[in-house]
Amino acid sequence: MTAFYTTDAEKLAVAAAEAAQGAAEGGIPIGAALFAADGTLLGSGHNRRVQDGDAAMHAETNAFHNAGRQRSYRDTVMVTTLSPCWYCSGLVRQFGIGRVVVGDDTNFLGGQDWLAENGVELTVVNDPKLVAMMSAFIADNPELWNEDIGED
């Protein structure tokens, strides 16, 4: 049976569960999910850089990978617990994902403004639980966080 997620809150809950799973695995607590226009979950994932030793496996790229090949991405929605970095913002633009929902842009502001300037519909939620989770992670793991965002 196919599940449909109709609200941004329901979609963000899928990404938040992925972030929690990543944290439980000892990784960076960022989750994402890609949805079809009708709310069908195409794929979800979480940042797996630590777990896989793969610098490219950010949450958005993991969700995109798990969604599999789509004929078009124009009507899809990428939901992410944290503002997408420039790398993940490039993925959104490259494949023409039409909408992005961001759970937290307080702890990190990636390329979301660039996405909006280039026609991607953007919704920022700043969910207090996601903001607190990421803030705590950054405070507890500054070296790992800086590695993840490409800072020395």
PDB file of C-alpha atoms in Angstrom:
ATOM      1  CA  MET A   1       0.000   0.000   0.000  1.00  0.00           C
ATOM      2  CA  THR A   2       1.366   3.380  -1.034  1.00  0.00           C
ATOM      3  CA  ALA A   3       1.503   6.058   1.629  1.00  0.00           C
ATOM      4  CA  PHE A   4       0.613   9.628   0.753  1.00  0.00           C
ATOM      5  CA  TYR A   5       1.944  12.584   2.708  1.00  0.00           C
ATOM      6  CA  THR A   6      -0.246  15.606   2.121  1.00  0.00           C
ATOM      7  CA  THR A   7       1.160  18.275   4.443  1.00  0.00           C
ATOM      8  CA  ASP A   8       4.632  19.730   4.774  1.00  0.00           C
ATOM      9  CA  ALA A   9       4.594  18.646   8.433  1.00  0.00           C
ATOM     10  CA  GLU A  10       3.963  15.013   7.448  1.00  0.00           C
ATOM     11  CA  LYS A  11       6.713  15.161   4.845  1.00  0.00           C
ATOM     12  CA  LEU A  12       9.120  16.800   7.274  1.00  0.00           C
ATOM     13  CA  ALA A  13       8.400  14.041   9.796  1.00  0.00           C
ATOM     14  CA  VAL A  14       9.751  11.505   7.277  1.00  0.00           C
ATOM     15  CA  ALA A  15      12.963  13.505   6.928  1.00  0.00           C
ATOM     16  CA  ALA A  16      13.197  13.979  10.711  1.00  0.00           C
ATOM     17  CA  ALA A  17      12.916  10.205  11.242  1.00  0.00           C
ATOM     18  CA  GLU A  18      15.789   9.765   8.794  1.00  0.00           C
ATOM     19  CA  ALA A  19      17.856  12.342  10.732  1.00  0.00           C
ATOM     20  CA  ALA A  20      17.184  10.456  13.967  1.00  0.00           C
ATOM     21  CA  GLN A  21      18.244   7.203  12.318  1.00  0.00           C
ATOM     22  CA  GLY A  22      21.475   8.826  11.139  1.00  0.00           C
ATOM     23  CA  ALA A  23      22.190  10.055  14.660  1.00  0.00           C
ATOM     24  CA  ALA A  24      21.483   6.567  16.088  1.00  0.00           C
ATOM     25  CA  GLU A  25      24.032   5.150  13.642  1.00  0.00           C
ATOM     26  CA  GLY A  26      26.679   7.602  14.893  1.00  0.00           C
ATOM     27  CA  GLY A  27      26.382   9.881  11.893  1.00  0.00           C
ATOM     28  CA  ILE A  28      25.376  13.452  11.237  1.00  0.00           C
ATOM     29  CA  PRO A  29      21.668  13.984  12.043  1.00  0.00           C
ATOM     30  CA  ILE A  30      20.409  15.324   8.745  1.00  0.00           C
ATOM     31  CA  GLY A  31      17.551  13.648   6.893  1.00  0.00           C
ATOM     32  CA  ALA A  32      15.766  14.212   3.613  1.00  0.00           C
ATOM     33  CA  ALA A  33      12.967  12.787   1.512  1.00  0.00           C
ATOM     34  CA  LEU A  34      11.831  13.219  -2.080  1.00  0.00           C
ATOM     35  CA  PHE A  35       8.099  13.230  -2.781  1.00  0.00           C
ATOM     36  CA  ALA A  36       6.008  13.171  -5.942  1.00  0.00           C
ATOM     37  CA  ALA A  37       3.499  15.973  -6.509  1.00  0.00           C
ATOM     38  CA  ASP A  38       0.679  13.800  -5.124  1.00  0.00           C
ATOM     39  CA  GLY A  39       2.581  13.215  -1.871  1.00  0.00           C
ATOM     40  CA  THR A  40       3.887   9.748  -2.707  1.00  0.00           C
ATOM     41  CA  LEU A  41       7.221   9.110  -1.029  1.00  0.00           C
ATOM     42  CA  LEU A  42       9.744   8.386  -3.778  1.00  0.00           C
ATOM     43  CA  GLY A  43      12.759   7.936  -1.529  1.00  0.00           C
ATOM     44  CA  SER A  44      14.212   9.015   1.779  1.00  0.00           C
ATOM     45  CA  GLY A  45      17.664   9.000   3.268  1.00  0.00           C
ATOM     46  CA  HIS A  46      20.064  10.538   5.708  1.00  0.00           C
ATOM     47  CA  ASN A  47      23.585  11.851   5.776  1.00  0.00           C
ATOM     48  CA  ARG A  48      25.784   8.745   5.545  1.00  0.00           C
ATOM     49  CA  ARG A  49      29.226  10.355   5.252  1.00  0.00           C
ATOM     50  CA  VAL A  50      30.437   8.826   8.524  1.00  0.00           C
ATOM     51  CA  GLN A  51      28.740   5.451   8.158  1.00  0.00           C
ATOM     52  CA  ASP A  52      29.837   4.874   4.543  1.00  0.00           C
ATOM     53  CA  GLY A  53      33.080   6.867   4.533  1.00  0.00           C
ATOM     54  CA  ASP A  54      31.597   8.625   1.490  1.00  0.00           C
ATOM     55  CA  ALA A  55      31.950  12.397   1.337  1.00  0.00           C
ATOM     56  CA  ALA A  56      29.202  12.616  -1.311  1.00  0.00           C
ATOM     57  CA  MET A  57      26.472  10.868   0.676  1.00  0.00           C
ATOM     58  CA  HIS A  58      24.630  13.867   2.083  1.00  0.00           C
ATOM     59  CA  ALA A  59      20.999  13.410   3.143  1.00  0.00           C
ATOM     60  CA  GLU A  60      19.564  14.925  -0.025  1.00  0.00           C
ATOM     61  CA  THR A  61      21.807  12.848  -2.283  1.00  0.00           C
ATOM     62  CA  ASN A  62      20.913   9.700  -0.308  1.00  0.00           C
ATOM     63  CA  ALA A  63      17.185  10.432  -0.674  1.00  0.00           C
ATOM     64  CA  PHE A  64      17.660  11.208  -4.381  1.00  0.00           C
ATOM     65  CA  HIS A  65      19.597   7.967  -4.868  1.00  0.00           C
ATOM     66  CA  ASN A  66      16.953   5.951  -3.007  1.00  0.00           C
ATOM     67  CA  ALA A  67      14.167   7.497  -5.110  1.00  0.00           C
ATOM     68  CA  GLY A  68      15.588   5.871  -8.205  1.00  0.00           C
ATOM     69  CA  ARG A  69      15.282   7.176 -11.709  1.00  0.00           C
ATOM     70  CA  GLN A  70      12.332   9.473 -12.406  1.00  0.00           C
ATOM     71  CA  ARG A  71      11.214  10.643 -15.827  1.00  0.00           C
ATOM     72  CA  SER A  72      11.074  14.223 -14.547  1.00  0.00           C
ATOM     73  CA  TYR A  73      11.758  15.925 -11.235  1.00  0.00           C
ATOM     74  CA  ARG A  74       9.945  19.193 -12.010  1.00  0.00           C
ATOM     75  CA  ASP A  75       6.914  18.371  -9.838  1.00  0.00           C
ATOM     76  CA  THR A  76       8.833  16.719  -7.010  1.00  0.00           C
ATOM     77  CA  VAL A  77       9.402  18.099  -3.522  1.00  0.00           C
ATOM     78  CA  MET A  78      12.699  17.681  -1.668  1.00  0.00           C
ATOM     79  CA  VAL A  79      12.186  17.917   2.086  1.00  0.00           C
ATOM     80  CA  THR A  80      15.291  18.298   4.217  1.00  0.00           C
ATOM     81  CA  THR A  81      15.864  18.812   7.917  1.00  0.00           C
ATOM     82  CA  LEU A  82      18.658  21.333   7.284  1.00  0.00           C
ATOM     83  CA  SER A  83      19.195  24.008   4.651  1.00  0.00           C
ATOM     84  CA  PRO A  84      20.806  22.284   1.662  1.00  0.00           C
ATOM     85  CA  CYS A  85      24.510  22.951   1.201  1.00  0.00           C
ATOM     86  CA  TRP A  86      25.774  24.183  -2.168  1.00  0.00           C
ATOM     87  CA  TYR A  87      26.429  20.617  -3.285  1.00  0.00           C
ATOM     88  CA  CYS A  88      22.847  19.535  -2.557  1.00  0.00           C
ATOM     89  CA  SER A  89      21.459  22.804  -3.894  1.00  0.00           C
ATOM     90  CA  GLY A  90      23.269  21.994  -7.129  1.00  0.00           C
ATOM     91  CA  LEU A  91      21.521  18.620  -7.217  1.00  0.00           C
ATOM     92  CA  VAL A  92      18.146  20.352  -6.883  1.00  0.00           C
ATOM     93  CA  ARG A  93      18.964  22.729  -9.758  1.00  0.00           C
ATOM     94  CA  GLN A  94      20.624  20.100 -11.963  1.00  0.00           C
ATOM     95  CA  PHE A  95      17.556  17.881 -11.942  1.00  0.00           C
ATOM     96  CA  GLY A  96      14.944  20.640 -11.802  1.00  0.00           C
ATOM     97  CA  ILE A  97      13.339  19.714  -8.490  1.00  0.00           C
ATOM     98  CA  GLY A  98      10.492  22.214  -8.222  1.00  0.00           C
ATOM     99  CA  ARG A  99      10.099  22.705  -4.496  1.00  0.00           C
ATOM    100  CA  VAL A 100      12.234  22.442  -1.364  1.00  0.00           C
ATOM    101  CA  VAL A 101      11.002  22.370   2.233  1.00  0.00           C
ATOM    102  CA  VAL A 102      13.668  23.218   4.829  1.00  0.00           C
ATOM    103  CA  GLY A 103      13.269  22.200   8.461  1.00  0.00           C
ATOM    104  CA  ASP A 104      16.115  24.360   9.832  1.00  0.00           C
ATOM    105  CA  ASP A 105      18.067  27.239   8.332  1.00  0.00           C
ATOM    106  CA  THR A 106      19.081  28.683  11.700  1.00  0.00           C
ATOM    107  CA  ASN A 107      22.128  26.454  12.245  1.00  0.00           C
ATOM    108  CA  PHE A 108      23.263  26.501   8.626  1.00  0.00           C
ATOM    109  CA  LEU A 109      22.273  28.498   5.573  1.00  0.00           C
ATOM    110  CA  GLY A 110      23.318  26.763   2.398  1.00  0.00           C
ATOM    111  CA  GLY A 111      22.270  27.605  -1.146  1.00  0.00           C
ATOM    112  CA  GLN A 112      18.547  27.928  -0.518  1.00  0.00           C
ATOM    113  CA  ASP A 113      18.397  31.633  -1.432  1.00  0.00           C
ATOM    114  CA  TRP A 114      20.100  30.816  -4.735  1.00  0.00           C
ATOM    115  CA  LEU A 115      17.498  28.120  -5.327  1.00  0.00           C
ATOM    116  CA  ALA A 116      14.655  30.573  -4.690  1.00  0.00           C
ATOM    117  CA  GLU A 117      16.271  33.170  -6.964  1.00  0.00           C
ATOM    118  CA  ASN A 118      16.308  30.550  -9.717  1.00  0.00           C
ATOM    119  CA  GLY A 119      12.660  29.577  -9.555  1.00  0.00           C
ATOM    120  CA  VAL A 120      12.614  26.805  -6.962  1.00  0.00           C
ATOM    121  CA  GLU A 121       9.671  27.192  -4.597  1.00  0.00           C
ATOM    122  CA  LEU A 122      11.091  27.348  -1.068  1.00  0.00           C
ATOM    123  CA  THR A 123       9.378  26.848   2.279  1.00  0.00           C
ATOM    124  CA  VAL A 124      11.347  27.312   5.508  1.00  0.00           C
ATOM    125  CA  VAL A 125       9.814  25.849   8.662  1.00  0.00           C
ATOM    126  CA  ASN A 126      12.512  26.286  11.350  1.00  0.00           C
ATOM    127  CA  ASP A 127      11.026  23.520  13.459  1.00  0.00           C
ATOM    128  CA  PRO A 128      12.216  24.032  17.070  1.00  0.00           C
ATOM    129  CA  LYS A 129      13.022  20.316  17.581  1.00  0.00           C
ATOM    130  CA  LEU A 130      15.132  20.147  14.427  1.00  0.00           C
ATOM    131  CA  VAL A 131      16.901  23.409  15.285  1.00  0.00           C
ATOM    132  CA  ALA A 132      17.692  22.100  18.785  1.00  0.00           C
ATOM    133  CA  MET A 133      18.862  18.699  17.511  1.00  0.00           C
ATOM    134  CA  MET A 134      21.270  20.224  15.004  1.00  0.00           C
ATOM    135  CA  SER A 135      22.494  22.879  17.422  1.00  0.00           C
ATOM    136  CA  ALA A 136      23.328  20.218  19.998  1.00  0.00           C
ATOM    137  CA  PHE A 137      25.104  18.092  17.407  1.00  0.00           C
ATOM    138  CA  ILE A 138      27.234  21.016  16.220  1.00  0.00           C
ATOM    139  CA  ALA A 139      28.165  21.945  19.800  1.00  0.00           C
ATOM    140  CA  ASP A 140      29.098  18.343  20.632  1.00  0.00           C
ATOM    141  CA  ASN A 141      30.881  17.531  17.346  1.00  0.00           C
ATOM    142  CA  PRO A 142      32.476  20.699  15.925  1.00  0.00           C
ATOM    143  CA  GLU A 143      35.241  18.896  14.006  1.00  0.00           C
ATOM    144  CA  LEU A 144      32.854  16.466  12.332  1.00  0.00           C
ATOM    145  CA  TRP A 145      30.429  19.287  11.556  1.00  0.00           C
ATOM    146  CA  ASN A 146      33.168  21.428   9.992  1.00  0.00           C
ATOM    147  CA  GLU A 147      34.284  18.448   7.915  1.00  0.00           C
ATOM    148  CA  ASP A 148      30.713  17.944   6.698  1.00  0.00           C
ATOM    149  CA  ILE A 149      30.294  21.543   5.536  1.00  0.00           C
ATOM    150  CA  GLY A 150      33.803  21.781   4.072  1.00  0.00           C
ATOM    151  CA  GLU A 151      35.297  24.101   6.691  1.00  0.00           C
ATOM    152  CA  ASP A 152      38.806  23.686   8.039  1.00  0.00           C
TER     153      ASP A 152
END
